[in-house]
Coordinates of C-alpha atoms and ligand atoms in Angstrom, one line a residue:
M591 CA -6.6 4.0 -26.9
S592 CA -4.1 6.3 -25.2
A593 CA -2.2 4.6 -22.4
F594 CA -2.3 7.9 -20.5
N595 CA -6.1 7.8 -20.3
A596 CA -5.8 4.5 -18.4
I597 CA -9.2 3.3 -19.7
G598 CA -9.2 -0.4 -20.2
D599 CA -11.3 -2.3 -22.7
E600 CA -14.7 -3.5 -21.6
R601 CA -13.9 -7.2 -21.7
E602 CA -13.2 -10.3 -19.6
I603 CA -10.0 -9.9 -17.8
D604 CA -7.8 -12.9 -17.0
R605 CA -5.5 -12.9 -14.0
D606 CA -2.6 -14.2 -16.3
E607 CA -2.6 -10.8 -18.0
F608 CA -0.9 -9.5 -14.8
T609 CA 2.0 -12.0 -15.2
P610 CA 4.8 -10.4 -17.2
G611 CA 5.8 -12.4 -20.3
L612 CA 9.4 -11.5 -20.4
E613 CA 10.4 -10.6 -16.9
P614 CA 12.2 -13.1 -14.6
Q615 CA 10.1 -15.1 -12.2
P616 CA 10.1 -14.0 -8.6
T617 CA 13.4 -14.4 -6.8
W618 CA 11.8 -14.4 -3.3
C619 CA 12.9 -17.3 -1.1
P620 CA 10.7 -20.4 -1.0
G621 CA 7.9 -19.9 1.5
C622 CA 8.2 -16.1 1.5
G623 CA 4.9 -14.3 2.3
D624 CA 5.5 -11.8 -0.5
F625 CA 4.2 -14.5 -2.9
G626 CA 0.9 -14.2 -1.0
V627 CA 0.6 -10.5 -1.8
L628 CA 1.4 -11.0 -5.5
K629 CA -1.2 -13.8 -5.8
A630 CA -3.9 -11.9 -4.0
L631 CA -3.3 -8.9 -6.2
K632 CA -3.4 -10.9 -9.4
Q633 CA -6.8 -12.4 -8.2
A634 CA -8.2 -9.1 -6.9
L635 CA -7.5 -6.9 -9.9
P636 CA -9.5 -8.7 -12.5
E637 CA -12.3 -9.2 -10.0
V638 CA -12.6 -5.4 -9.6
G639 CA -12.5 -5.1 -13.4
K640 CA -9.1 -3.5 -13.7
T641 CA -7.0 -4.2 -16.8
P642 CA -3.1 -4.0 -16.5
E643 CA -3.2 -0.6 -18.5
E644 CA -5.4 1.0 -15.8
V645 CA -3.1 0.2 -12.8
L646 CA 0.1 1.8 -11.6
T647 CA 2.1 -0.1 -8.9
V648 CA 4.6 2.1 -7.1
T649 CA 7.1 0.3 -4.8
G650 CA 9.8 1.2 -2.3
I651 CA 13.1 -0.7 -1.7
G652 CA 13.2 -4.1 -0.1
C653 CA 12.2 -7.7 -1.0
S654 CA 8.7 -6.3 -1.1
G655 CA 9.8 -3.6 -3.5
K656 CA 10.4 -6.2 -6.2
L657 CA 6.6 -6.6 -6.4
N658 CA 6.2 -4.5 -9.6
S659 CA 8.8 -6.6 -11.5
Y660 CA 6.4 -9.5 -11.2
L661 CA 3.1 -7.8 -11.7
D662 CA 2.3 -6.6 -15.2
T663 CA 0.9 -3.2 -14.6
Y664 CA 2.5 0.2 -15.1
G665 CA 5.3 0.2 -12.5
F666 CA 7.6 2.6 -10.7
H667 CA 10.3 1.1 -8.4
T668 CA 11.2 4.2 -6.4
I669 CA 13.8 4.7 -3.6
H670 CA 13.7 3.5 0.0
G671 CA 10.6 5.0 1.8
R672 CA 9.4 7.1 -1.1
S673 CA 6.7 5.1 -2.8
L674 CA 4.0 7.3 -1.4
P675 CA 5.1 10.7 -2.7
V676 CA 5.6 9.2 -6.1
A677 CA 2.2 7.5 -6.0
R678 CA 0.6 10.8 -4.9
A679 CA 2.1 12.7 -7.8
A680 CA 1.0 10.1 -10.3
K681 CA -2.5 10.1 -9.0
L682 CA -2.7 13.9 -9.1
A683 CA -1.3 13.9 -12.7
N684 CA -3.6 11.2 -13.9
D685 CA -6.7 10.6 -11.8
G686 CA -7.8 7.8 -14.2
L687 CA -5.0 5.5 -12.9
E688 CA -5.7 3.0 -10.2
V689 CA -2.7 3.6 -8.0
I690 CA -1.3 0.9 -5.7
A691 CA 1.7 1.8 -3.5
A692 CA 3.6 -1.0 -1.7
G693 CA 6.7 -1.6 0.3
G694 CA 8.0 -3.1 3.5
D695 CA 7.6 -2.3 7.2
G696 CA 11.1 -0.7 7.2
D697 CA 10.3 1.2 4.1
G698 CA 6.8 2.4 5.1
Y699 CA 6.9 2.7 8.8
G700 CA 10.5 3.6 9.3
I701 CA 12.3 5.7 6.7
G702 CA 9.0 6.5 4.9
G703 CA 6.9 7.0 8.1
N704 CA 6.5 10.7 7.6
H705 CA 5.0 10.1 4.1
F706 CA 2.7 7.5 5.6
M707 CA 1.3 9.9 8.2
H708 CA 0.7 12.7 5.8
T709 CA -0.6 10.7 2.9
A710 CA -3.2 9.2 5.3
R711 CA -3.9 12.7 6.7
E712 CA -4.5 14.1 3.3
N713 CA -6.6 11.0 2.3
H714 CA -5.0 10.5 -1.1
D715 CA -7.1 8.1 -3.2
M716 CA -4.9 5.0 -3.4
T717 CA -4.3 1.6 -1.9
Y718 CA -1.2 1.2 0.3
I719 CA 0.0 -2.3 1.0
V720 CA 2.7 -2.7 3.7
F721 CA 4.4 -6.1 3.6
N722 CA 5.0 -6.5 7.3
N723 CA 7.5 -9.2 8.0
E724 CA 8.9 -7.5 11.1
V725 CA 12.5 -7.3 9.7
F726 CA 14.5 -5.6 7.0
G727 CA 14.4 -8.7 4.7
L728 CA 16.5 -7.6 1.8
T729 CA 19.4 -6.4 3.9
K730 CA 19.5 -9.7 5.8
G731 CA 17.2 -9.5 8.7
Q732 CA 18.0 -6.4 10.8
T733 CA 15.5 -5.3 13.5
S734 CA 12.7 -3.1 12.0
P735 CA 10.1 -0.7 13.4
T736 CA 7.6 -3.6 13.7
S737 CA 10.0 -6.1 15.3
P738 CA 8.7 -7.0 18.7
K739 CA 10.4 -6.0 21.9
G740 CA 13.2 -8.4 22.8
H741 CA 13.6 -9.5 19.1
K742 CA 17.2 -10.7 18.5
S743 CA 19.0 -9.9 15.2
K744 CA 22.5 -8.8 14.2
T745 CA 21.5 -5.2 15.0
T746 CA 20.0 -6.1 18.4
P747 CA 22.0 -9.1 19.5
H748 CA 20.8 -8.8 23.1
G749 CA 17.2 -8.2 22.2
N750 CA 15.3 -5.2 20.9
A751 CA 14.9 -2.6 23.6
K752 CA 12.2 -0.7 21.6
S753 CA 8.5 -1.3 21.5
P754 CA 7.1 -1.9 18.0
I755 CA 5.1 0.7 16.1
R756 CA 1.3 0.2 16.0
P757 CA 0.6 0.4 12.3
L758 CA -3.2 0.3 12.5
S759 CA -3.5 2.8 15.3
L760 CA -1.0 5.1 13.5
A761 CA -3.1 4.9 10.3
L762 CA -6.2 5.7 12.2
T763 CA -4.9 8.7 14.1
S764 CA -3.2 10.0 10.9
G765 CA -6.5 10.0 9.0
A766 CA -6.6 6.9 6.7
T767 CA -10.2 6.1 5.7
Y768 CA -9.9 2.4 5.1
I769 CA -7.7 0.3 7.4
A770 CA -7.3 -3.5 7.4
R771 CA -4.8 -6.2 8.4
T772 CA -4.5 -9.4 6.5
A773 CA -1.9 -12.2 6.2
A774 CA -0.2 -14.1 3.4
V775 CA -1.3 -17.3 5.1
N776 CA -4.9 -16.2 4.6
P777 CA -5.2 -15.8 0.7
N778 CA -9.0 -15.5 0.5
Q779 CA -9.3 -12.8 3.0
A780 CA -6.3 -11.0 1.5
K781 CA -8.0 -11.0 -1.9
E782 CA -11.3 -9.6 -0.5
I783 CA -9.5 -6.9 1.5
I784 CA -7.5 -5.8 -1.5
K785 CA -10.7 -5.6 -3.6
E786 CA -12.3 -3.4 -0.9
A787 CA -9.2 -1.2 -0.6
I788 CA -9.1 -0.7 -4.4
D789 CA -12.8 0.2 -4.5
H790 CA -12.5 2.6 -1.6
D791 CA -12.4 6.2 -2.5
G792 CA -9.6 7.6 -0.3
F793 CA -6.4 6.3 1.4
A794 CA -6.7 2.6 2.0
H795 CA -4.1 1.1 4.2
I796 CA -3.5 -2.7 4.4
D797 CA -1.0 -4.0 7.0
F798 CA -0.2 -7.3 5.2
L799 CA 1.6 -9.8 7.4
T800 CA 4.2 -11.5 5.3
Q801 CA 6.3 -14.2 6.8
C802 CA 10.1 -14.1 6.2
P803 CA 11.2 -17.7 6.8
T804 CA 14.8 -16.8 6.0
W805 CA 15.4 -14.1 8.5
N806 CA 12.5 -14.1 11.0
K807 CA 11.8 -17.6 12.1
D808 CA 10.1 -16.4 15.3
A809 CA 7.5 -14.2 13.6
K810 CA 4.0 -14.8 15.0
Q811 CA 2.5 -14.5 11.5
Y812 CA 3.0 -18.3 11.2
V813 CA 0.4 -19.1 13.8
P814 CA -3.3 -19.5 12.8
Y815 CA -5.1 -16.2 12.4
V816 CA -8.5 -15.1 13.6
D817 CA -10.7 -13.0 11.3
V818 CA -12.3 -10.4 13.6
Q819 CA -15.4 -10.2 11.3
E820 CA -16.0 -13.9 11.4
S821 CA -15.1 -14.7 15.0
E822 CA -18.0 -14.5 17.5
D823 CA -15.5 -13.3 20.1
Y824 CA -15.3 -9.8 18.5
D825 CA -18.1 -7.4 17.8
F826 CA -17.4 -3.8 16.9
D827 CA -18.5 -1.2 14.3
V828 CA -15.9 -0.5 11.6
N829 CA -17.5 2.9 11.1
S830 CA -17.0 3.9 14.7
R831 CA -13.6 5.5 15.3
E832 CA -13.7 4.8 19.0
E833 CA -14.6 1.1 18.6
A834 CA -12.0 0.7 15.8
Q835 CA -9.4 2.3 18.0
E836 CA -10.0 -0.2 20.8
M837 CA -10.0 -3.1 18.4
M838 CA -6.8 -2.0 16.8
F839 CA -5.1 -1.6 20.2
E840 CA -6.2 -5.1 21.2
T841 CA -5.0 -6.5 17.8
E842 CA -1.6 -4.9 18.1
N843 CA -1.1 -6.2 21.6
A844 CA -2.3 -9.7 20.8
L845 CA 0.1 -10.1 17.8
H846 CA 3.1 -10.2 20.1
E847 CA 1.4 -12.4 22.6
G848 CA 0.8 -15.1 19.9
T849 CA -2.7 -14.3 18.6
V850 CA -2.9 -13.0 15.0
L851 CA -6.1 -11.0 14.6
T852 CA -6.9 -9.8 11.1
G853 CA -9.8 -8.2 9.2
R854 CA -11.3 -4.8 8.5
Y855 CA -10.9 -2.2 11.3
F856 CA -12.1 1.1 10.0
V857 CA -14.0 2.5 7.1
D858 CA -14.9 6.2 6.7
E859 CA -16.5 8.2 3.9
R860 CA -14.5 11.4 4.3
P861 CA -13.9 12.8 0.7
S862 CA -10.5 12.0 -0.8
Y863 CA -7.9 14.7 -1.5
Q864 CA -8.6 14.2 -5.2
D865 CA -12.4 14.9 -4.7
E866 CA -11.6 18.0 -2.7
K867 CA -9.3 19.2 -5.4
K868 CA -12.0 18.6 -8.0
E869 CA -14.4 20.7 -6.0
L870 CA -11.9 23.5 -6.1
G871 CA -11.4 23.0 -9.9
E872 CA -7.7 22.2 -9.3
M873 CA -7.5 18.7 -10.8
P874 CA -6.4 18.4 -14.4
E875 CA -9.3 17.4 -16.7
E876 CA -7.1 15.1 -18.6
P877 CA -3.9 13.3 -17.7
L878 CA -1.1 15.9 -17.7
A879 CA 1.0 13.7 -19.9
E880 CA -1.5 14.2 -22.8
R881 CA -0.3 17.8 -23.1
Y882 CA 3.0 16.5 -24.3
F883 CA 1.4 15.6 -27.6
E884 CA -0.4 19.0 -28.0
D885 CA 1.7 21.1 -30.4
D886 CA 0.1 24.3 -29.3
Y887 CA 0.3 23.7 -25.6
D888 CA 1.9 26.6 -23.7
W889 CA 4.2 24.9 -21.2
E890 CA 4.7 26.6 -17.9
R891 CA 8.3 26.0 -17.1
S892 CA 9.7 26.4 -13.6
Y893 CA 11.7 29.4 -14.8
D894 CA 8.5 31.1 -16.0
L895 CA 7.1 30.7 -12.5
L896 CA 10.3 32.2 -11.0
E897 CA 9.8 35.2 -13.3
R898 CA 6.4 35.7 -11.9
H899 CA 7.8 36.0 -8.3
K900 CA 10.5 38.6 -9.1
Ligands
TPP1144 C1 18.2 5.5 1.9 C2 18.5 4.0 2.0 N1 18.8 3.5 3.2 C3 19.1 2.2 3.4 C4 19.0 1.4 2.3 C5 19.3 -0.1 2.5 N2 18.1 -0.9 2.5 C6 17.6 -1.5 1.4 S1 16.2 -2.4 1.7 C7 16.3 -1.9 3.3 C8 15.3 -2.4 4.3 C9 14.2 -3.2 3.7 O1 13.3 -3.6 4.8 P1 11.7 -3.5 4.5 O2 11.4 -2.2 4.1 O3 11.1 -4.0 5.7 O4 11.5 -4.5 3.3 P2 11.6 -6.1 3.2 O5 12.9 -6.3 2.5 O6 11.5 -6.7 4.5 O7 10.5 -6.4 2.3 C10 17.3 -1.1 3.6 C11 17.7 -0.6 5.0 C12 18.6 1.9 1.0 N3 18.4 1.2 0.0 N4 18.4 3.3 0.9
SF4_1145 S1 14.7 -12.6 2.7 FE1 12.7 -12.9 3.7 S2 11.4 -11.3 2.8 FE2 13.1 -11.5 1.5 S3 12.5 -12.9 -0.1 FE3 13.5 -14.1 1.5 S4 11.9 -14.8 2.8 FE4 11.1 -13.1 1.6
MG1146 MG1 10.4 -5.9 6.1

């Protein structure tokens, strides 16, 4: 089997296959929410029938970015805020790969915010998990784009003057076609949401609340969560943009008032970018990397293309 084809064997898949044999064990602090994402992924991947060879995990920089050192899939640890462009390129070069991009709130909503908007707009077929701990964890707790107003840290010692970003609303207005929020303190829901996101055909965004006990002791992610699908207090249609928008707005307000609402918010069937490109005959029929092994393949070098434009 060629690894580039990313076609796993038809067989029982054990979640232990996703635990690297030789790599070090996670260096996250005790009690870190990042463990919850890793665990949920290890449970979800075999349940959706994916083998390690079929999955590529692309991460940004941060405590969250260490994810692919601890998950035995193909991995690409990129630079700060750039997991999405790399993930997009990989998916376009090999449509057979199950692509999971991941990173922190600083990574994805701050420095990489532009990529987030446009990857959602273009509806690239992948799962994007944002570890939202409301701080820059790796660099020791600075205020991030999701830190609440008034949040005190070394960078905002008198309290954050800025209002936090609204990740769910931003994903919706940008064009994401699956949007959910889950929490590390809620492992069963997290696993189910990851499974749905992987199965979804298009850009699936998960705002994953991950507590940082070391640098963010005030985070509201510690308080009990409410699942908006299970609670009788909420009734809305995830296929309705208007109703989803209202529910997201309420959820984002509630988080900083002490109520953690989680669940699925929006699901839409708009065709993915990859499907649109297939319609146009512009997707490679086999993984681009396979061409490397074809002796008679006529490579198009960048300088050949420049020649054409003279
Ligand atoms: C271009 C660039 N700017 C700044 C940094 C320093 N830096 C590394 S991680 C990080 C923030 C991480 O915060 P977040 O993305 O929320 O991830 P977390 O550690 O909380 O999981 C920063 C600012 C960097 N590595 N590269
Ligand atoms: S600093 Fe925070 S986010 Fe980073 S590993 Fe420790 S608890 Fe987790
Ligand atoms: Mg963070």
